[in-house]
PDB file of C-alpha atoms and ligand atoms in Angstrom:
ATOM      1  CA  MET A 112     112.053  96.592 112.844  1.00 35.00           C
ATOM      2  CA  ASP A 113     112.954  99.706 110.871  1.00 37.00           C
ATOM      3  CA  LEU A 114     111.150 102.971 111.303  1.00 36.00           C
ATOM      4  CA  SER A 115     109.105 102.804 108.150  1.00 40.00           C
ATOM      5  CA  ARG A 116     107.847  99.321 108.988  1.00 37.00           C
ATOM      6  CA  ARG A 117     107.002 100.430 112.513  1.00 34.00           C
ATOM      7  CA  GLU A 118     105.225 103.469 111.177  1.00 36.00           C
ATOM      8  CA  ALA A 119     103.311 101.311 108.738  1.00 39.00           C
ATOM      9  CA  LEU A 120     102.223  98.953 111.475  1.00 35.00           C
ATOM     10  CA  LYS A 121     101.290 101.768 113.770  1.00 32.00           C
ATOM     11  CA  LEU A 122      99.053 103.291 111.187  1.00 38.00           C
ATOM     12  CA  ALA A 123      97.718  99.938 110.062  1.00 41.00           C
ATOM     13  CA  ALA A 124      96.808  99.225 113.667  1.00 35.00           C
ATOM     14  CA  TRP A 125      95.284 102.649 113.856  1.00 35.00           C
ATOM     15  CA  GLY A 126      93.154 101.765 110.901  1.00 37.00           C
ATOM     16  CA  ALA A 127      95.096 103.720 108.332  1.00 34.00           C
ATOM     17  CA  ALA A 128      95.771 102.159 105.005  1.00 34.00           C
ATOM     18  CA  GLY A 129      98.261 104.380 103.251  1.00 32.00           C
ATOM     19  CA  ALA A 130      99.766 107.726 102.511  1.00 29.00           C
ATOM     20  CA  VAL A 131      98.466 110.901 101.036  1.00 26.00           C
ATOM     21  CA  LEU A 132     100.104 110.132  97.707  1.00 26.00           C
ATOM     22  CA  GLY A 133      98.544 106.718  97.893  1.00 31.00           C
ATOM     23  CA  LEU A 134      95.153 108.217  98.529  1.00 31.00           C
ATOM     24  CA  ARG A 135      95.372 110.463  95.561  1.00 28.00           C
ATOM     25  CA  SER A 136      96.677 107.706  93.342  1.00 28.00           C
ATOM     26  CA  ALA A 137      94.050 105.304  94.631  1.00 32.00           C
ATOM     27  CA  VAL A 138      91.157 107.652  94.156  1.00 30.00           C
ATOM     28  CA  PHE A 139      92.247 109.246  90.932  1.00 28.00           C
ATOM     29  CA  GLY A 140      94.475 106.452  89.624  1.00 29.00           C
ATOM     30  CA  GLN A 141      91.592 104.030  89.652  1.00 33.00           C
ATOM     31  CA  ALA A 142      89.348 106.484  87.924  1.00 30.00           C
ATOM     32  CA  ALA A 143      91.965 107.170  85.276  1.00 29.00           C
ATOM     33  CA  GLY A 144      93.197 103.628  84.770  1.00 31.00           C
ATOM     34  CA  THR A 145      91.432 101.018  82.706  1.00 33.00           C
ATOM     35  CA  ALA A 146      90.927  97.413  83.756  1.00 36.00           C
ATOM     36  CA  GLY A 147      94.192  95.491  83.719  1.00 39.00           C
ATOM     37  CA  GLU A 148      96.292  98.621  83.366  1.00 45.00           C
ATOM     38  CA  LYS A 149      98.369  99.452  86.401  1.00 49.00           C
ATOM     39  CA  THR A 150      99.729 102.924  86.732  1.00 51.00           C
ATOM     40  CA  GLU A 151     102.925 103.698  88.598  1.00 56.00           C
ATOM     41  CA  LYS A 152     100.844 105.453  91.210  1.00 49.00           C
ATOM     42  CA  MET A 153      98.600 102.450  91.687  1.00 54.00           C
ATOM     43  CA  GLU A 154     101.640 100.224  92.232  1.00 58.00           C
ATOM     44  CA  SER A 155     102.987 102.703  94.741  1.00 56.00           C
ATOM     45  CA  ASN A 156      99.623 102.660  96.459  1.00 57.00           C
ATOM     46  CA  GLU A 157      99.645  98.864  96.622  1.00 61.00           C
ATOM     47  CA  ALA A 158     103.092  98.913  98.219  1.00 59.00           C
ATOM     48  CA  LYS A 159     101.778 101.264 100.870  1.00 55.00           C
ATOM     49  CA  ILE A 160      98.754  99.080 101.541  1.00 55.00           C
ATOM     50  CA  LYS A 161     101.006  96.034 101.917  1.00 56.00           C
ATOM     51  CA  GLY A 162     103.073  97.943 104.463  1.00 55.00           C
ATOM     52  CA  GLU A 163     106.217  97.828 102.300  1.00 55.00           C
ATOM     53  CA  VAL A 164     106.708 101.559 102.652  1.00 52.00           C
ATOM     54  CA  ALA A 165     105.744 104.035 105.345  1.00 51.00           C
ATOM     55  CA  MET A 166     102.175 105.236 105.405  1.00 62.00           C
ATOM     56  CA  SER A 167     101.036 108.468 106.929  1.00 81.00           C
ATOM     57  CA  GLU A 168      97.481 108.958 105.751  1.00 91.00           C
ATOM     58  CA  TYR A 169      94.524 106.910 104.605  1.00 93.00           C
ATOM     59  CA  VAL A 170      94.240 105.325 101.187  1.00 94.00           C
ATOM     60  CA  LEU A 171      91.409 103.680  99.340  1.00 96.00           C
ATOM     61  CA  PRO A 172      92.437 100.044  98.977  1.00 94.00           C
ATOM     62  CA  PRO A 173      91.322  98.455  95.720  1.00 95.00           C
ATOM     63  CA  LEU A 174      88.403  96.037  95.964  1.00 94.00           C
ATOM     64  CA  PRO A 175      89.783  92.565  96.718  1.00 91.00           C
ATOM     65  CA  TYR A 176      87.575  91.183  93.906  1.00 91.00           C
ATOM     66  CA  SER A 177      85.749  92.500  90.882  1.00 93.00           C
ATOM     67  CA  ALA A 178      82.671  94.654  91.419  1.00 93.00           C
ATOM     68  CA  ASP A 179      80.369  91.974  90.029  1.00 92.00           C
ATOM     69  CA  ALA A 180      81.911  89.170  92.092  1.00 91.00           C
ATOM     70  CA  LEU A 181      79.352  89.492  94.878  1.00 85.00           C
ATOM     71  CA  GLU A 182      76.336  89.047  92.592  1.00 88.00           C
ATOM     72  CA  PRO A 183      73.616  88.013  93.126  1.00 87.00           C
ATOM     73  CA  VAL A 184      73.968  88.933  96.801  1.00 85.00           C
ATOM     74  CA  ILE A 185      75.134  92.476  96.009  1.00 86.00           C
ATOM     75  CA  ASP A 186      74.932  93.856  92.488  1.00 88.00           C
ATOM     76  CA  ALA A 187      77.934  95.300  90.680  1.00 92.00           C
ATOM     77  CA  GLN A 188      76.554  98.826  90.493  1.00 92.00           C
ATOM     78  CA  THR A 189      75.974  98.910  94.237  1.00 88.00           C
ATOM     79  CA  VAL A 190      79.465  97.613  94.946  1.00 90.00           C
ATOM     80  CA  GLY A 191      81.028 100.040  92.469  1.00 93.00           C
ATOM     81  CA  LEU A 192      79.251 103.072  93.880  1.00 91.00           C
ATOM     82  CA  HIS A 193      79.821 101.933  97.448  1.00 90.00           C
ATOM     83  CA  HIS A 194      83.560 101.533  96.949  1.00 95.00           C
ATOM     84  CA  ASP A 195      84.377 104.217  94.398  1.00 95.00           C
ATOM     85  CA  LYS A 196      82.134 106.955  95.774  1.00 94.00           C
ATOM     86  CA  HIS A 197      81.142 106.295  99.388  1.00 92.00           C
ATOM     87  CA  HIS A 198      84.290 104.585 100.667  1.00 95.00           C
ATOM     88  CA  ALA A 199      86.471 106.952  98.627  1.00 96.00           C
ATOM     89  CA  ALA A 200      84.744 109.969 100.157  1.00 96.00           C
ATOM     90  CA  TYR A 201      85.457 108.747 103.679  1.00 94.00           C
ATOM     91  CA  VAL A 202      89.143 108.330 102.796  1.00 97.00           C
ATOM     92  CA  LYS A 203      89.380 111.708 101.104  1.00 97.00           C
ATOM     93  CA  ASN A 204      87.598 113.520 103.923  1.00 97.00           C
ATOM     94  CA  ALA A 205      89.587 111.779 106.668  1.00 96.00           C
ATOM     95  CA  ASN A 206      92.788 113.023 105.040  1.00 97.00           C
ATOM     96  CA  ALA A 207      91.310 116.484 104.580  1.00 97.00           C
ATOM     97  CA  ALA A 208      90.584 116.553 108.311  1.00 96.00           C
ATOM     98  CA  LEU A 209      94.164 115.506 109.062  1.00 95.00           C
ATOM     99  CA  ASP A 210      95.448 118.263 106.758  1.00 96.00           C
ATOM    100  CA  GLN A 211      93.201 120.856 108.388  1.00 97.00           C
ATOM    101  CA  LEU A 212      94.256 119.775 111.870  1.00 96.00           C
ATOM    102  CA  ALA A 213      97.897 120.096 110.824  1.00 96.00           C
ATOM    103  CA  ALA A 214      97.167 123.615 109.575  1.00 97.00           C
ATOM    104  CA  ALA A 215      95.420 124.430 112.858  1.00 97.00           C
ATOM    105  CA  ARG A 216      98.448 123.246 114.857  1.00 96.00           C
ATOM    106  CA  LYS A 217     100.746 125.293 112.681  1.00 97.00           C
ATOM    107  CA  ALA A 218      98.616 128.375 113.161  1.00 97.00           C
ATOM    108  CA  GLY A 219      98.007 127.677 116.853  1.00 97.00           C
ATOM    109  CA  ASP A 220      94.335 128.200 116.089  1.00 97.00           C
ATOM    110  CA  PHE A 221      92.065 125.485 117.497  1.00 96.00           C
ATOM    111  CA  LYS A 222      88.697 127.173 117.286  1.00 97.00           C
ATOM    112  CA  ALA A 223      87.559 124.543 114.754  1.00 96.00           C
ATOM    113  CA  VAL A 224      88.979 121.608 116.707  1.00 95.00           C
ATOM    114  CA  LYS A 225      85.574 120.176 117.640  1.00 94.00           C
ATOM    115  CA  ALA A 226      84.319 120.057 114.074  1.00 95.00           C
ATOM    116  CA  LEU A 227      87.644 118.777 112.767  1.00 95.00           C
ATOM    117  CA  SER A 228      87.904 116.080 115.430  1.00 93.00           C
ATOM    118  CA  LEU A 229      84.389 114.948 114.590  1.00 92.00           C
ATOM    119  CA  ALA A 230      85.201 115.002 110.877  1.00 94.00           C
ATOM    120  CA  LEU A 231      88.298 112.904 111.503  1.00 93.00           C
ATOM    121  CA  ALA A 232      86.447 110.372 113.685  1.00 91.00           C
ATOM    122  CA  PHE A 233      83.503 110.102 111.307  1.00 91.00           C
ATOM    123  CA  ASN A 234      85.539 109.749 108.145  1.00 93.00           C
ATOM    124  CA  ALA A 235      88.401 107.673 109.494  1.00 91.00           C
ATOM    125  CA  SER A 236      85.949 105.273 111.119  1.00 89.00           C
ATOM    126  CA  GLY A 237      84.105 105.088 107.824  1.00 89.00           C
ATOM    127  CA  ALA A 238      87.345 104.374 105.959  1.00 90.00           C
ATOM    128  CA  VAL A 239      88.422 101.640 108.387  1.00 86.00           C
ATOM    129  CA  LEU A 240      85.015  99.995 108.609  1.00 86.00           C
ATOM    130  CA  HIS A 241      84.573  99.921 104.823  1.00 88.00           C
ATOM    131  CA  ASP A 242      88.048  98.442 104.406  1.00 88.00           C
ATOM    132  CA  LEU A 243      87.045  95.697 106.824  1.00 86.00           C
ATOM    133  CA  TYR A 244      83.646  95.296 105.144  1.00 88.00           C
ATOM    134  CA  TRP A 245      85.198  94.436 101.786  1.00 88.00           C
ATOM    135  CA  GLN A 246      87.576  92.027 103.460  1.00 86.00           C
ATOM    136  CA  SER A 247      84.713  90.432 105.388  1.00 85.00           C
ATOM    137  CA  MET A 248      83.234  88.928 102.242  1.00 85.00           C
ATOM    138  CA  ASP A 249      84.497  86.157 100.019  1.00 81.00           C
ATOM    139  CA  PRO A 250      82.318  85.710  96.967  1.00 76.00           C
ATOM    140  CA  LYS A 251      83.915  82.540  95.677  1.00 76.00           C
ATOM    141  CA  SER A 252      84.612  80.315  98.629  1.00 71.00           C
ATOM    142  CA  PRO A 253      83.269  81.535 101.935  1.00 65.00           C
ATOM    143  CA  ARG A 254      85.270  79.588 104.478  1.00 75.00           C
ATOM    144  CA  GLU A 255      84.231  78.254 107.834  1.00 83.00           C
ATOM    145  CA  PRO A 256      86.303  79.228 110.869  1.00 86.00           C
ATOM    146  CA  LYS A 257      89.094  76.834 111.725  1.00 86.00           C
ATOM    147  CA  GLY A 258      91.543  76.049 114.507  1.00 87.00           C
ATOM    148  CA  LYS A 259      91.986  78.518 117.339  1.00 88.00           C
ATOM    149  CA  PHE A 260      89.373  80.895 115.926  1.00 84.00           C
ATOM    150  CA  ALA A 261      86.761  78.138 115.737  1.00 87.00           C
ATOM    151  CA  LYS A 262      87.546  77.096 119.316  1.00 91.00           C
ATOM    152  CA  GLN A 263      87.201  80.698 120.516  1.00 89.00           C
ATOM    153  CA  ILE A 264      83.831  81.016 118.791  1.00 89.00           C
ATOM    154  CA  ASP A 265      82.618  77.820 120.434  1.00 93.00           C
ATOM    155  CA  ALA A 266      83.901  79.001 123.810  1.00 94.00           C
ATOM    156  CA  ASP A 267      82.343  82.469 123.591  1.00 90.00           C
ATOM    157  CA  PHE A 268      79.107  81.785 121.707  1.00 91.00           C
ATOM    158  CA  GLY A 269      78.475  78.067 122.102  1.00 96.00           C
ATOM    159  CA  SER A 270      78.570  77.431 118.364  1.00 92.00           C
ATOM    160  CA  LEU A 271      79.052  79.126 115.025  1.00 87.00           C
ATOM    161  CA  GLU A 272      75.295  78.930 114.492  1.00 90.00           C
ATOM    162  CA  ALA A 273      74.671  80.800 117.736  1.00 92.00           C
ATOM    163  CA  LEU A 274      77.207  83.466 116.746  1.00 88.00           C
ATOM    164  CA  LYS A 275      75.550  83.830 113.349  1.00 87.00           C
ATOM    165  CA  ALA A 276      72.120  84.150 114.964  1.00 88.00           C
ATOM    166  CA  GLN A 277      73.323  86.877 117.331  1.00 88.00           C
ATOM    167  CA  PHE A 278      75.248  88.684 114.594  1.00 85.00           C
ATOM    168  CA  ALA A 279      72.283  88.683 112.223  1.00 83.00           C
ATOM    169  CA  ALA A 280      69.924  89.865 114.945  1.00 83.00           C
ATOM    170  CA  ALA A 281      72.329  92.645 115.924  1.00 82.00           C
ATOM    171  CA  ALA A 282      72.729  93.732 112.278  1.00 81.00           C
ATOM    172  CA  LYS A 283      68.980  93.798 111.696  1.00 82.00           C
ATOM    173  CA  ASP A 284      68.336  95.711 114.879  1.00 85.00           C
ATOM    174  CA  VAL A 285      70.827  98.549 114.329  1.00 82.00           C
ATOM    175  CA  GLU A 286      68.890 101.774 114.669  1.00 83.00           C
ATOM    176  CA  GLY A 287      69.231 103.786 111.485  1.00 79.00           C
ATOM    177  CA  SER A 288      72.605 103.706 109.761  1.00 82.00           C
ATOM    178  CA  GLY A 289      75.271 101.540 111.241  1.00 84.00           C
ATOM    179  CA  TRP A 290      77.093  98.304 111.373  1.00 85.00           C
ATOM    180  CA  ALA A 291      77.292  95.007 113.196  1.00 82.00           C
ATOM    181  CA  THR A 292      80.692  93.644 114.025  1.00 86.00           C
ATOM    182  CA  LEU A 293      82.384  90.646 115.520  1.00 85.00           C
ATOM    183  CA  ALA A 294      85.228  92.028 117.575  1.00 86.00           C
ATOM    184  CA  TRP A 295      88.042  90.847 119.798  1.00 80.00           C
ATOM    185  CA  GLU A 296      87.874  92.371 123.244  1.00 81.00           C
ATOM    186  CA  PRO A 297      91.395  91.881 124.570  1.00 78.00           C
ATOM    187  CA  SER A 298      90.695  93.010 128.123  1.00 77.00           C
ATOM    188  CA  ILE A 299      88.482  89.971 128.727  1.00 81.00           C
ATOM    189  CA  GLU A 300      89.951  87.883 125.901  1.00 79.00           C
ATOM    190  CA  LYS A 301      86.579  87.239 124.363  1.00 82.00           C
ATOM    191  CA  LEU A 302      84.938  87.638 121.009  1.00 83.00           C
ATOM    192  CA  VAL A 303      81.947  89.952 121.193  1.00 86.00           C
ATOM    193  CA  VAL A 304      79.248  91.014 118.768  1.00 84.00           C
ATOM    194  CA  LEU A 305      78.654  94.738 118.807  1.00 86.00           C
ATOM    195  CA  GLN A 306      76.380  97.166 117.052  1.00 82.00           C
ATOM    196  CA  ILE A 307      78.035 100.297 115.742  1.00 85.00           C
ATOM    197  CA  GLU A 308      75.618 103.182 115.580  1.00 80.00           C
ATOM    198  CA  LYS A 309      76.849 106.677 114.763  1.00 80.00           C
ATOM    199  CA  HIS A 310      80.331 105.408 114.102  1.00 80.00           C
ATOM    200  CA  GLN A 311      81.846 108.838 114.641  1.00 73.00           C
ATOM    201  CA  ASN A 312      80.866 108.547 118.295  1.00 72.00           C
ATOM    202  CA  LEU A 313      83.060 105.522 118.618  1.00 59.00           C
ATOM    203  CA  THR A 314      86.069 107.315 117.225  1.00 65.00           C
ATOM    204  CA  VAL A 315      88.514 105.467 114.978  1.00 66.00           C
ATOM    205  CA  TRP A 316      87.817 101.742 114.898  1.00 66.00           C
ATOM    206  CA  GLY A 317      91.018  99.785 115.127  1.00 68.00           C
ATOM    207  CA  ALA A 318      92.686 102.499 117.145  1.00 67.00           C
ATOM    208  CA  THR A 319      94.433 101.443 120.348  1.00 67.00           C
ATOM    209  CA  PRO A 320      93.927 104.069 123.064  1.00 65.00           C
ATOM    210  CA  LEU A 321      97.210 105.082 124.657  1.00 62.00           C
ATOM    211  CA  VAL A 322      96.158 107.961 126.911  1.00 63.00           C
ATOM    212  CA  VAL A 323      92.630 108.795 127.941  1.00 63.00           C
ATOM    213  CA  CYS A 324      91.134 111.672 129.858  1.00 61.00           C
ATOM    214  CA  ASP A 325      87.706 111.342 131.457  1.00 70.00           C
ATOM    215  CA  VAL A 326      85.722 114.545 130.983  1.00 67.00           C
ATOM    216  CA  TRP A 327      82.458 113.337 132.455  1.00 67.00           C
ATOM    217  CA  GLU A 328      81.483 115.690 135.225  1.00 77.00           C
ATOM    218  CA  HIS A 329      82.002 112.998 137.867  1.00 61.00           C
ATOM    219  CA  ALA A 330      85.725 113.153 137.076  1.00 68.00           C
ATOM    220  CA  TYR A 331      86.163 116.788 138.083  1.00 81.00           C
ATOM    221  CA  TYR A 332      83.020 118.425 139.420  1.00 85.00           C
ATOM    222  CA  LEU A 333      83.846 118.397 143.140  1.00 84.00           C
ATOM    223  CA  ASN A 334      87.019 120.382 142.541  1.00 84.00           C
ATOM    224  CA  TYR A 335      86.310 122.261 139.358  1.00 86.00           C
ATOM    225  CA  GLN A 336      82.486 122.472 139.196  1.00 86.00           C
ATOM    226  CA  ASN A 337      81.690 123.743 135.691  1.00 88.00           C
ATOM    227  CA  ARG A 338      85.296 124.672 134.878  1.00 83.00           C
ATOM    228  CA  ARG A 339      86.200 121.686 132.752  1.00 80.00           C
ATOM    229  CA  PRO A 340      88.945 123.599 130.882  1.00 83.00           C
ATOM    230  CA  ASP A 341      90.752 124.167 134.184  1.00 84.00           C
ATOM    231  CA  TYR A 342      90.526 120.474 134.991  1.00 76.00           C
ATOM    232  CA  VAL A 343      91.839 119.524 131.532  1.00 72.00           C
ATOM    233  CA  ASP A 344      94.678 122.012 131.701  1.00 81.00           C
ATOM    234  CA  ALA A 345      95.715 120.665 135.093  1.00 75.00           C
ATOM    235  CA  TRP A 346      95.282 117.081 133.974  1.00 71.00           C
ATOM    236  CA  MET A 347      97.638 117.625 131.053  1.00 66.00           C
ATOM    237  CA  GLY A 348     100.417 118.082 133.575  1.00 73.00           C
ATOM    238  CA  ILE A 349      99.997 114.666 135.173  1.00 74.00           C
ATOM    239  CA  ILE A 350     100.062 112.415 132.135  1.00 65.00           C
ATOM    240  CA  ASP A 351     102.314 109.395 132.534  1.00 75.00           C
ATOM    241  CA  TRP A 352     104.027 109.528 129.169  1.00 68.00           C
ATOM    242  CA  ALA A 353     106.349 106.688 130.117  1.00 73.00           C
ATOM    243  CA  SER A 354     103.516 104.216 130.557  1.00 69.00           C
ATOM    244  CA  ALA A 355     101.896 105.585 127.401  1.00 67.00           C
ATOM    245  CA  GLY A 356     105.184 104.897 125.650  1.00 76.00           C
ATOM    246  CA  HIS A 357     105.062 101.266 126.758  1.00 73.00           C
ATOM    247  CA  ARG A 358     101.536 100.916 125.435  1.00 72.00           C
ATOM    248  CA  PHE A 359     102.643 102.540 122.191  1.00 71.00           C
ATOM    249  CA  GLU A 360     105.532 100.096 121.800  1.00 75.00           C
ATOM    250  CA  HIS A 361     103.123  97.229 122.315  1.00 79.00           C
ATOM    251  CA  ALA A 362     100.551  98.617 119.917  1.00 71.00           C
ATOM    252  CA  VAL A 363     102.975  99.248 117.050  1.00 71.00           C
ATOM    253  CA  GLU A 364     104.148  95.654 117.216  1.00 78.00           C
ATOM    254  CA  ALA A 365     100.616  94.306 116.870  1.00 73.00           C
ATOM    255  CA  PRO A 366      99.354  93.973 113.318  1.00 61.00           C
ATOM    256  CA  ALA A 367      95.932  95.423 112.577  1.00 59.00           C
ATOM    257  CA  ALA A 368      93.261  92.903 113.429  1.00 54.00           C
ATOM    258  CA  HIS A 369      91.580  93.205 110.050  1.00 54.00           C
ATOM    259  CA  ARG A 370      94.746  92.773 107.966  1.00 53.00           C
ATOM    260  CA  HIS A 371      96.283  89.396 107.424  1.00 49.00           C
TER     261      HIS A 371
HETATM  262 FE1  FE2 B 464      79.038 101.927 103.526  1.00 92.60          FE
END
């Protein structure tokens, strides 16, 4: 696998969908283009989404169907605004956060790191989840699960009807803004239904953690008491980068779960 393909897969697995040029062409190219007219930038964006060229930032993928295709379930105006304004804003702001973090690294100035990390998690999660949302619907021929997927659903939920009942209940019961999702939990090899509230708190959906540091007080209080920075500084010196590298190799080979 060449580097650009690996990079594309890594970022696809991470939930990214394209490059900064792609973002700008997606957001502004769509606004500028008329129906049926493909600009050079839009084609370049599509190549990035397909993983044909390296991607390094988020893009706004085009809707996989026309805005009115989901009527009467969801009206065209709602879909248009949702995709072109809301989803686009998540993409734009996720990339802005990446740009600002790059500037902070360059300057060695991390005083805004908390706000920027939150902005990245909030907006990147929004970008990834909206991408998956559009792909989760099929206006013309909603298909039933088949084969291995159908068997897994039966094994984990008892039946498709039981899964649907749990999913609908979870979606209805989300407190405030949020999402319901059917997810693959690889550590127990089961499908699970989850509620996603405050999606920024759950960082970037689709991301595969490679290194993790526990900063709950139970992880350091006996030795460091309230001095978490000392614990973190010390902890940075004991990271097993070799094992992280193995996990990275594995993760970049795995295609993003929501792309097929
Ligand atoms: Fe949304």
